[in-house]
N, CA, C and O atoms as a GROMACS GRO file, in nm:
protein
  480
    1UNK      N    1   0.083  -0.116   0.004
    1UNK     CA    2   0.002  -0.002  -0.001
    1UNK      C    3   0.087   0.116   0.004
    1UNK      O    4   0.184   0.121   0.079
    2UNK      N    5   0.048   0.229  -0.084
    2UNK     CA    6   0.132   0.360  -0.074
    2UNK      C    7   0.101   0.435   0.032
    2UNK      O    8  -0.006   0.429   0.092
    3UNK      N    9   0.209   0.519   0.063
    3UNK     CA   10   0.204   0.620   0.174
    3UNK      C   11   0.118   0.737   0.130
    3UNK      O   12   0.117   0.771   0.012
    4UNK      N   13   0.049   0.796   0.220
    4UNK     CA   14  -0.022   0.907   0.200
    4UNK      C   15   0.052   1.034   0.164
    4UNK      O   16   0.154   1.061   0.226
    5UNK      N   17   0.009   1.110   0.072
    5UNK     CA   18   0.080   1.227   0.022
    5UNK      C   19   0.012   1.350   0.086
    5UNK      O   20  -0.106   1.372   0.057
    6UNK      N   21   0.083   1.438   0.178
    6UNK     CA   22   0.012   1.552   0.244
    6UNK      C   23  -0.024   1.647   0.127
    6UNK      O   24   0.044   1.649   0.025
    7UNK      N   25  -0.122   1.718   0.141
    7UNK     CA   26  -0.179   1.815   0.041
    7UNK      C   27  -0.192   1.964   0.117
    7UNK      O   28  -0.244   1.976   0.227
    8UNK      N   29  -0.140   2.064   0.048
    8UNK     CA   30  -0.153   2.190   0.104
    8UNK      C   31  -0.216   2.275  -0.019
    8UNK      O   32  -0.162   2.287  -0.129
    9UNK      N   33  -0.345   2.333   0.022
    9UNK     CA   34  -0.412   2.425  -0.062
    9UNK      C   35  -0.446   2.553   0.011
    9UNK      O   36  -0.536   2.567   0.094
   10UNK      N   37  -0.363   2.642  -0.030
   10UNK     CA   38  -0.383   2.772   0.038
   10UNK      C   39  -0.330   2.758   0.193
   10UNK      O   40  -0.216   2.723   0.225
   11UNK      N   41  -0.435   2.793   0.282
   11UNK     CA   42  -0.394   2.790   0.428
   11UNK      C   43  -0.450   2.647   0.476
   11UNK      O   44  -0.434   2.616   0.594
   12UNK      N   45  -0.509   2.566   0.396
   12UNK     CA   46  -0.556   2.438   0.437
   12UNK      C   47  -0.448   2.329   0.411
   12UNK      O   48  -0.390   2.321   0.303
   13UNK      N   49  -0.424   2.244   0.516
   13UNK     CA   50  -0.349   2.133   0.498
   13UNK      C   51  -0.412   2.004   0.529
   13UNK      O   52  -0.481   1.991   0.630
   14UNK      N   53  -0.392   1.908   0.448
   14UNK     CA   54  -0.466   1.778   0.456
   14UNK      C   55  -0.361   1.668   0.465
   14UNK      O   56  -0.256   1.676   0.403
   15UNK      N   57  -0.392   1.561   0.545
   15UNK     CA   58  -0.294   1.448   0.550
   15UNK      C   59  -0.272   1.376   0.430
   15UNK      O   60  -0.163   1.321   0.414
   16UNK      N   61  -0.374   1.368   0.333
   16UNK     CA   62  -0.371   1.295   0.232
   16UNK      C   63  -0.451   1.348   0.116
   16UNK      O   64  -0.539   1.432   0.139
   17UNK      N   65  -0.427   1.302  -0.013
   17UNK     CA   66  -0.526   1.350  -0.130
   17UNK      C   67  -0.671   1.299  -0.088
   17UNK      O   68  -0.770   1.366  -0.120
   18UNK      N   69  -0.679   1.204  -0.032
   18UNK     CA   70  -0.822   1.136  -0.008
   18UNK      C   71  -0.892   1.238   0.092
   18UNK      O   72  -1.005   1.279   0.067
   19UNK      N   73  -0.825   1.279   0.204
   19UNK     CA   74  -0.872   1.373   0.288
   19UNK      C   75  -0.915   1.523   0.221
   19UNK      O   76  -1.016   1.587   0.251
   20UNK      N   77  -0.822   1.556   0.132
   20UNK     CA   78  -0.851   1.686   0.064
   20UNK      C   79  -0.976   1.660  -0.022
   20UNK      O   80  -1.068   1.742  -0.017
   21UNK      N   81  -0.985   1.556  -0.100
   21UNK     CA   82  -1.094   1.518  -0.188
   21UNK      C   83  -1.222   1.517  -0.116
   21UNK      O   84  -1.318   1.583  -0.157
   22UNK      N   85  -1.226   1.438  -0.003
   22UNK     CA   86  -1.342   1.425   0.087
   22UNK      C   87  -1.401   1.559   0.136
   22UNK      O   88  -1.521   1.587   0.135
   23UNK      N   89  -1.298   1.640   0.180
   23UNK     CA   90  -1.332   1.778   0.245
   23UNK      C   91  -1.415   1.849   0.126
   23UNK      O   92  -1.528   1.892   0.151
   24UNK      N   93  -1.366   1.859   0.012
   24UNK     CA   94  -1.434   1.938  -0.086
   24UNK      C   95  -1.566   1.867  -0.132
   24UNK      O   96  -1.670   1.930  -0.149
   25UNK      N   97  -1.557   1.743  -0.149
   25UNK     CA   98  -1.682   1.665  -0.194
   25UNK      C   99  -1.785   1.671  -0.080
   25UNK      O  100  -1.903   1.684  -0.111
   26UNK      N  101  -1.754   1.664   0.036
   26UNK     CA  102  -1.853   1.670   0.145
   26UNK      C  103  -1.929   1.816   0.140
   26UNK      O  104  -2.040   1.825   0.192
   27UNK      N  105  -1.875   1.920   0.084
   27UNK     CA  106  -1.923   2.049   0.082
   27UNK      C  107  -2.029   2.068  -0.027
   27UNK      O  108  -2.104   2.165  -0.022
   28UNK      N  109  -2.035   1.973  -0.130
   28UNK     CA  110  -2.111   1.995  -0.245
   28UNK      C  111  -2.266   2.024  -0.205
   28UNK      O  112  -2.323   2.120  -0.257
   29UNK      N  113  -2.334   1.940  -0.114
   29UNK     CA  114  -2.471   1.968  -0.087
   29UNK      C  115  -2.492   2.111  -0.045
   29UNK      O  116  -2.587   2.175  -0.092
   30UNK      N  117  -2.412   2.162   0.039
   30UNK     CA  118  -2.415   2.293   0.086
   30UNK      C  119  -2.414   2.400  -0.012
   30UNK      O  120  -2.490   2.497  -0.016
   31UNK      N  121  -2.311   2.366  -0.097
   31UNK     CA  122  -2.284   2.473  -0.212
   31UNK      C  123  -2.399   2.473  -0.308
   31UNK      O  124  -2.438   2.580  -0.354
   32UNK      N  125  -2.463   2.345  -0.347
   32UNK     CA  126  -2.572   2.333  -0.435
   32UNK      C  127  -2.699   2.404  -0.371
   32UNK      O  128  -2.776   2.467  -0.443
   33UNK      N  129  -2.720   2.393  -0.241
   33UNK     CA  130  -2.837   2.448  -0.173
   33UNK      C  131  -2.824   2.607  -0.183
   33UNK      O  132  -2.922   2.680  -0.202
   34UNK      N  133  -2.692   2.655  -0.168
   34UNK     CA  134  -2.680   2.792  -0.162
   34UNK      C  135  -2.699   2.855  -0.304
   34UNK      O  136  -2.728   2.974  -0.314
   35UNK      N  137  -2.684   2.781  -0.407
   35UNK     CA  138  -2.701   2.831  -0.554
   35UNK      C  139  -2.579   2.869  -0.600
   35UNK      O  140  -2.534   2.802  -0.694
   36UNK      N  141  -2.507   2.968  -0.555
   36UNK     CA  142  -2.375   3.024  -0.584
   36UNK      C  143  -2.301   3.065  -0.469
   36UNK      O  144  -2.359   3.116  -0.374
   37UNK      N  145  -2.175   3.046  -0.470
   37UNK     CA  146  -2.073   3.091  -0.377
   37UNK      C  147  -1.992   3.206  -0.427
   37UNK      O  148  -1.906   3.183  -0.512
   38UNK      N  149  -2.010   3.328  -0.383
   38UNK     CA  150  -1.935   3.444  -0.444
   38UNK      C  151  -1.854   3.521  -0.352
   38UNK      O  152  -1.778   3.610  -0.391
   39UNK      N  153  -1.873   3.485  -0.214
   39UNK     CA  154  -1.784   3.540  -0.115
   39UNK      C  155  -1.773   3.461   0.006
   39UNK      O  156  -1.848   3.365   0.020
   40UNK      N  157  -1.688   3.492   0.095
   40UNK     CA  158  -1.677   3.430   0.221
   40UNK      C  159  -1.569   3.326   0.221
   40UNK      O  160  -1.508   3.310   0.115
   41UNK      N  161  -1.536   3.253   0.326
   41UNK     CA  162  -1.418   3.167   0.342
   41UNK      C  163  -1.422   3.060   0.248
   41UNK      O  164  -1.324   3.032   0.179
   42UNK      N  165  -1.531   3.001   0.240
   42UNK     CA  166  -1.540   2.878   0.149
   42UNK      C  167  -1.509   2.927   0.002
   42UNK      O  168  -1.432   2.861  -0.068
   43UNK      N  169  -1.561   3.029  -0.041
   43UNK     CA  170  -1.526   3.089  -0.180
   43UNK      C  171  -1.381   3.108  -0.191
   43UNK      O  172  -1.324   3.074  -0.294
   44UNK      N  173  -1.320   3.158  -0.096
   44UNK     CA  174  -1.180   3.192  -0.103
   44UNK      C  175  -1.092   3.054  -0.116
   44UNK      O  176  -0.992   3.042  -0.186
   45UNK      N  177  -1.147   2.958  -0.037
   45UNK     CA  178  -1.078   2.823  -0.037
   45UNK      C  179  -1.095   2.759  -0.181
   45UNK      O  180  -0.997   2.707  -0.234
   46UNK      N  181  -1.215   2.763  -0.242
   46UNK     CA  182  -1.226   2.718  -0.380
   46UNK      C  183  -1.163   2.796  -0.475
   46UNK      O  184  -1.109   2.744  -0.572
   47UNK      N  185  -1.164   2.940  -0.456
   47UNK     CA  186  -1.066   3.006  -0.560
   47UNK      C  187  -0.936   2.967  -0.557
   47UNK      O  188  -0.878   2.947  -0.663
   48UNK      N  189  -0.872   2.951  -0.436
   48UNK     CA  190  -0.734   2.893  -0.415
   48UNK      C  191  -0.725   2.763  -0.494
   48UNK      O  192  -0.644   2.752  -0.586
   49UNK      N  193  -0.802   2.672  -0.460
   49UNK     CA  194  -0.797   2.540  -0.520
   49UNK      C  195  -0.795   2.557  -0.677
   49UNK      O  196  -0.703   2.517  -0.748
   50UNK      N  197  -0.905   2.620  -0.720
   50UNK     CA  198  -0.913   2.639  -0.871
   50UNK      C  199  -0.795   2.712  -0.939
   50UNK      O  200  -0.753   2.679  -1.050
   51UNK      N  201  -0.747   2.806  -0.869
   51UNK     CA  202  -0.637   2.890  -0.920
   51UNK      C  203  -0.508   2.809  -0.914
   51UNK      O  204  -0.425   2.825  -1.003
   52UNK      N  205  -0.490   2.733  -0.825
   52UNK     CA  206  -0.367   2.635  -0.819
   52UNK      C  207  -0.380   2.526  -0.928
   52UNK      O  208  -0.286   2.486  -0.997
   53UNK      N  209  -0.506   2.485  -0.935
   53UNK     CA  210  -0.528   2.392  -1.051
   53UNK      C  211  -0.498   2.440  -1.184
   53UNK      O  212  -0.433   2.370  -1.262
   54UNK      N  213  -0.546   2.569  -1.218
   54UNK     CA  214  -0.512   2.630  -1.341
   54UNK      C  215  -0.361   2.650  -1.365
   54UNK      O  216  -0.308   2.631  -1.475
   55UNK      N  217  -0.296   2.690  -1.252
   55UNK     CA  218  -0.151   2.702  -1.263
   55UNK      C  219  -0.078   2.579  -1.284
   55UNK      O  220   0.034   2.579  -1.336
   56UNK      N  221  -0.141   2.469  -1.243
   56UNK     CA  222  -0.071   2.354  -1.249
   56UNK      C  223  -0.106   2.272  -1.387
   56UNK      O  224  -0.045   2.167  -1.409
   57UNK      N  225  -0.186   2.312  -1.464
   57UNK     CA  226  -0.234   2.232  -1.586
   57UNK      C  227  -0.229   2.324  -1.717
   57UNK      O  228  -0.300   2.424  -1.727
   58UNK      N  229  -0.146   2.287  -1.808
   58UNK     CA  230  -0.137   2.362  -1.927
   58UNK      C  231  -0.287   2.354  -1.996
   58UNK      O  232  -0.350   2.248  -1.996
   59UNK      N  233  -0.331   2.463  -2.050
   59UNK     CA  234  -0.466   2.471  -2.108
   59UNK      C  235  -0.570   2.522  -2.006
   59UNK      O  236  -0.679   2.566  -2.043
   60UNK      N  237  -0.536   2.516  -1.892
   60UNK     CA  238  -0.631   2.576  -1.797
   60UNK      C  239  -0.608   2.716  -1.729
   60UNK      O  240  -0.665   2.766  -1.633
   61UNK      N  241  -0.506   2.766  -1.808
   61UNK     CA  242  -0.469   2.903  -1.751
   61UNK      C  243  -0.589   2.998  -1.744
   61UNK      O  244  -0.683   2.991  -1.823
   62UNK      N  245  -0.581   3.084  -1.652
   62UNK     CA  246  -0.693   3.187  -1.650
   62UNK      C  247  -0.678   3.305  -1.739
   62UNK      O  248  -0.776   3.370  -1.775
   63UNK      N  249  -0.562   3.331  -1.772
   63UNK     CA  250  -0.532   3.441  -1.883
   63UNK      C  251  -0.612   3.564  -1.852
   63UNK      O  252  -0.690   3.614  -1.933
   64UNK      N  253  -0.590   3.610  -1.733
   64UNK     CA  254  -0.663   3.743  -1.694
   64UNK      C  255  -0.816   3.735  -1.659
   64UNK      O  256  -0.884   3.830  -1.620
   65UNK      N  257  -0.856   3.618  -1.678
   65UNK     CA  258  -1.007   3.607  -1.638
   65UNK      C  259  -1.013   3.597  -1.484
   65UNK      O  260  -0.922   3.544  -1.420
   66UNK      N  261  -1.122   3.648  -1.427
   66UNK     CA  262  -1.137   3.658  -1.282
   66UNK      C  263  -1.243   3.542  -1.254
   66UNK      O  264  -1.318   3.498  -1.340
   67UNK      N  265  -1.238   3.503  -1.134
   67UNK     CA  266  -1.335   3.398  -1.074
   67UNK      C  267  -1.456   3.479  -1.022
   67UNK      O  268  -1.435   3.551  -0.925
   68UNK      N  269  -1.568   3.476  -1.072
   68UNK     CA  270  -1.689   3.530  -1.014
   68UNK      C  271  -1.754   3.450  -0.907
   68UNK      O  272  -1.779   3.503  -0.798
   69UNK      N  273  -1.783   3.325  -0.932
   69UNK     CA  274  -1.848   3.243  -0.831
   69UNK      C  275  -1.833   3.093  -0.865
   69UNK      O  276  -1.792   3.054  -0.974
   70UNK      N  277  -1.874   3.007  -0.756
   70UNK     CA  278  -1.875   2.864  -0.782
   70UNK      C  279  -2.011   2.830  -0.748
   70UNK      O  280  -2.082   2.896  -0.672
   71UNK      N  281  -2.052   2.706  -0.818
   71UNK     CA  282  -2.182   2.644  -0.803
   71UNK      C  283  -2.168   2.498  -0.804
   71UNK      O  284  -2.062   2.449  -0.844
   72UNK      N  285  -2.265   2.422  -0.762
   72UNK     CA  286  -2.269   2.284  -0.787
   72UNK      C  287  -2.400   2.246  -0.862
   72UNK      O  288  -2.511   2.259  -0.812
   73UNK      N  289  -2.377   2.202  -0.976
   73UNK     CA  290  -2.502   2.152  -1.057
   73UNK      C  291  -2.485   2.015  -1.110
   73UNK      O  292  -2.373   1.964  -1.118
   74UNK      N  293  -2.597   1.953  -1.147
   74UNK     CA  294  -2.585   1.821  -1.189
   74UNK      C  295  -2.536   1.820  -1.336
   74UNK      O  296  -2.578   1.896  -1.424
   75UNK      N  297  -2.443   1.726  -1.351
   75UNK     CA  298  -2.388   1.689  -1.482
   75UNK      C  299  -2.427   1.562  -1.521
   75UNK      O  300  -2.427   1.473  -1.436
   76UNK      N  301  -2.466   1.534  -1.656
   76UNK     CA  302  -2.494   1.395  -1.699
   76UNK      C  303  -2.358   1.321  -1.727
   76UNK      O  304  -2.271   1.371  -1.798
   77UNK      N  305  -2.346   1.205  -1.671
   77UNK     CA  306  -2.240   1.118  -1.687
   77UNK      C  307  -2.272   0.986  -1.737
   77UNK      O  308  -2.376   0.940  -1.691
   78UNK      N  309  -2.209   0.914  -1.820
   78UNK     CA  310  -2.237   0.790  -1.876
   78UNK      C  311  -2.154   0.674  -1.800
   78UNK      O  312  -2.034   0.647  -1.813
   79UNK      N  313  -2.240   0.617  -1.726
   79UNK     CA  314  -2.166   0.514  -1.617
   79UNK      C  315  -2.242   0.387  -1.637
   79UNK      O  316  -2.365   0.388  -1.645
   80UNK      N  317  -2.171   0.278  -1.644
   80UNK     CA  318  -2.221   0.141  -1.646
   80UNK      C  319  -2.337   0.120  -1.742
   80UNK      O  320  -2.440   0.060  -1.712
   81UNK      N  321  -2.310   0.178  -1.863
   81UNK     CA  322  -2.407   0.157  -1.974
   81UNK      C  323  -2.535   0.257  -1.973
   81UNK      O  324  -2.626   0.242  -2.055
   82UNK      N  325  -2.536   0.363  -1.874
   82UNK     CA  326  -2.649   0.443  -1.874
   82UNK      C  327  -2.607   0.586  -1.831
   82UNK      O  328  -2.497   0.607  -1.781
   83UNK      N  329  -2.695   0.682  -1.852
   83UNK     CA  330  -2.664   0.820  -1.810
   83UNK      C  331  -2.708   0.833  -1.666
   83UNK      O  332  -2.813   0.782  -1.629
   84UNK      N  333  -2.636   0.893  -1.593
   84UNK     CA  334  -2.670   0.925  -1.447
   84UNK      C  335  -2.635   1.073  -1.427
   84UNK      O  336  -2.542   1.123  -1.490
   85UNK      N  337  -2.710   1.144  -1.341
   85UNK     CA  338  -2.685   1.278  -1.300
   85UNK      C  339  -2.589   1.267  -1.181
   85UNK      O  340  -2.605   1.184  -1.092
   86UNK      N  341  -2.480   1.365  -1.184
   86UNK     CA  342  -2.368   1.355  -1.092
   86UNK      C  343  -2.360   1.500  -1.053
   86UNK      O  344  -2.358   1.581  -1.146
   87UNK      N  345  -2.357   1.549  -0.920
   87UNK     CA  346  -2.331   1.667  -0.874
   87UNK      C  347  -2.187   1.718  -0.924
   87UNK      O  348  -2.096   1.636  -0.924
   88UNK      N  349  -2.163   1.841  -0.965
   88UNK     CA  350  -2.034   1.870  -1.007
   88UNK      C  351  -2.005   2.012  -0.971
   88UNK      O  352  -2.095   2.094  -0.984
   89UNK      N  353  -1.874   2.051  -0.922
   89UNK     CA  354  -1.848   2.190  -0.911
   89UNK      C  355  -1.827   2.258  -1.052
   89UNK      O  356  -1.769   2.204  -1.146
   90UNK      N  357  -1.881   2.385  -1.055
   90UNK     CA  358  -1.854   2.462  -1.174
   90UNK      C  359  -1.805   2.607  -1.132
   90UNK      O  360  -1.845   2.663  -1.029
   91UNK      N  361  -1.718   2.660  -1.215
   91UNK     CA  362  -1.671   2.797  -1.177
   91UNK      C  363  -1.725   2.889  -1.292
   91UNK      O  364  -1.723   2.852  -1.409
   92UNK      N  365  -1.770   3.006  -1.253
   92UNK     CA  366  -1.817   3.107  -1.344
   92UNK      C  367  -1.705   3.216  -1.359
   92UNK      O  368  -1.664   3.280  -1.263
   93UNK      N  369  -1.662   3.230  -1.483
   93UNK     CA  370  -1.539   3.314  -1.498
   93UNK      C  371  -1.597   3.445  -1.560
   93UNK      O  372  -1.711   3.453  -1.608
   94UNK      N  373  -1.504   3.552  -1.554
   94UNK     CA  374  -1.556   3.693  -1.598
   94UNK      C  375  -1.574   3.698  -1.737
   94UNK      O  376  -1.625   3.802  -1.779
   95UNK      N  377  -1.544   3.611  -1.818
   95UNK     CA  378  -1.579   3.616  -1.961
   95UNK      C  379  -1.707   3.562  -1.987
   95UNK      O  380  -1.750   3.572  -2.102
   96UNK      N  381  -1.778   3.506  -1.899
   96UNK     CA  382  -1.906   3.445  -1.901
   96UNK      C  383  -1.905   3.294  -1.907
   96UNK      O  384  -2.012   3.233  -1.907
   97UNK      N  385  -1.790   3.231  -1.911
   97UNK     CA  386  -1.780   3.096  -1.920
   97UNK      C  387  -1.807   3.021  -1.793
   97UNK      O  388  -1.750   3.053  -1.689
   98UNK      N  389  -1.886   2.930  -1.797
   98UNK     CA  390  -1.929   2.842  -1.677
   98UNK      C  391  -1.859   2.717  -1.697
   98UNK      O  392  -1.910   2.639  -1.779
   99UNK      N  393  -1.743   2.679  -1.632
   99UNK     CA  394  -1.657   2.568  -1.659
   99UNK      C  395  -1.668   2.466  -1.537
   99UNK      O  396  -1.644   2.498  -1.421
  100UNK      N  397  -1.708   2.339  -1.575
  100UNK     CA  398  -1.711   2.228  -1.473
  100UNK      C  399  -1.570   2.200  -1.453
  100UNK      O  400  -1.486   2.220  -1.540
  101UNK      N  401  -1.542   2.150  -1.330
  101UNK     CA  402  -1.400   2.092  -1.302
  101UNK      C  403  -1.421   1.995  -1.196
  101UNK      O  404  -1.520   1.995  -1.123
  102UNK      N  405  -1.317   1.904  -1.191
  102UNK     CA  406  -1.316   1.784  -1.111
  102UNK      C  407  -1.227   1.822  -1.001
  102UNK      O  408  -1.119   1.874  -1.029
  103UNK      N  409  -1.260   1.803  -0.882
  103UNK     CA  410  -1.196   1.810  -0.746
  103UNK      C  411  -1.091   1.713  -0.750
  103UNK      O  412  -0.980   1.752  -0.714
  104UNK      N  413  -1.104   1.594  -0.788
  104UNK     CA  414  -1.011   1.491  -0.784
  104UNK      C  415  -0.880   1.515  -0.880
  104UNK      O  416  -0.763   1.488  -0.854
  105UNK      N  417  -0.934   1.572  -1.000
  105UNK     CA  418  -0.824   1.609  -1.098
  105UNK      C  419  -0.752   1.722  -1.044
  105UNK      O  420  -0.630   1.724  -1.055
  106UNK      N  421  -0.812   1.812  -0.988
  106UNK     CA  422  -0.744   1.941  -0.943
  106UNK      C  423  -0.646   1.901  -0.822
  106UNK      O  424  -0.532   1.948  -0.815
  107UNK      N  425  -0.692   1.820  -0.735
  107UNK     CA  426  -0.591   1.789  -0.628
  107UNK      C  427  -0.487   1.716  -0.680
  107UNK      O  428  -0.374   1.742  -0.640
  108UNK      N  429  -0.506   1.615  -0.777
  108UNK     CA  430  -0.389   1.533  -0.834
  108UNK      C  431  -0.294   1.620  -0.898
  108UNK      O  432  -0.173   1.605  -0.882
  109UNK      N  433  -0.349   1.720  -0.976
  109UNK     CA  434  -0.258   1.814  -1.053
  109UNK      C  435  -0.178   1.906  -0.961
  109UNK      O  436  -0.061   1.931  -0.988
  110UNK      N  437  -0.234   1.956  -0.858
  110UNK     CA  438  -0.167   2.033  -0.758
  110UNK      C  439  -0.063   1.957  -0.677
  110UNK      O  440   0.041   2.014  -0.644
  111UNK      N  441  -0.087   1.832  -0.645
  111UNK     CA  442   0.015   1.755  -0.583
  111UNK      C  443   0.134   1.730  -0.676
  111UNK      O  444   0.250   1.750  -0.641
  112UNK      N  445   0.100   1.685  -0.798
  112UNK     CA  446   0.204   1.659  -0.894
  112UNK      C  447   0.292   1.787  -0.922
  112UNK      O  448   0.415   1.775  -0.924
  113UNK      N  449   0.232   1.904  -0.943
  113UNK     CA  450   0.306   2.016  -0.967
  113UNK      C  451   0.400   2.049  -0.835
  113UNK      O  452   0.518   2.081  -0.847
  114UNK      N  453   0.337   2.040  -0.714
  114UNK     CA  454   0.424   2.073  -0.589
  114UNK      C  455   0.530   1.968  -0.582
  114UNK      O  456   0.637   2.001  -0.531
  115UNK      N  457   0.515   1.848  -0.625
  115UNK     CA  458   0.622   1.750  -0.628
  115UNK      C  459   0.734   1.783  -0.721
  115UNK      O  460   0.851   1.770  -0.687
  116UNK      N  461   0.695   1.829  -0.844
  116UNK     CA  462   0.789   1.872  -0.944
  116UNK      C  463   0.867   1.996  -0.907
  116UNK      O  464   0.984   2.015  -0.943
  117UNK      N  465   0.799   2.078  -0.834
  117UNK     CA  466   0.871   2.199  -0.785
  117UNK      C  467   0.970   2.165  -0.680
  117UNK      O  468   1.071   2.234  -0.666
  118UNK      N  469   0.945   2.058  -0.604
  118UNK     CA  470   1.034   2.029  -0.493
  118UNK      C  471   1.168   1.966  -0.547
  118UNK      O  472   1.275   1.967  -0.487
  119UNK      N  473   1.143   1.913  -0.670
  119UNK     CA  474   1.270   1.842  -0.734
  119UNK      C  475   1.356   1.943  -0.794
  119UNK      O  476   1.470   1.911  -0.826
  120UNK      N  477   1.310   2.066  -0.813
  120UNK     CA  478   1.403   2.157  -0.896
  120UNK      C  479   1.492   2.223  -0.785
  120UNK      O  480   1.579   2.304  -0.816
   0.00000   0.00000   0.00000
């Protein structure tokens, strides 16, 4: 079994990628109920997560766009031979784009980028 990789996202520190993933995924019902999150501590946490993700992945750069708000909306996904509805984080950017993003992929990219920076 592999050893846990600690994750730091802004001021938050997690003992493992799984703990970080669970933290954000567990917030989805509250974000969905709120409609949009455009201010406050959790908005700042999501903004830090998304910005780090964008900085870690070519093609995801913000290129001057600002983060307006976050929401959780259902996304159709094809799973086990059928379409199912899955709650997904989305970010509204200042150019009007509403972009879905994966918490798991974001965390993995942030950890990978941090490891690469430590090797330099």
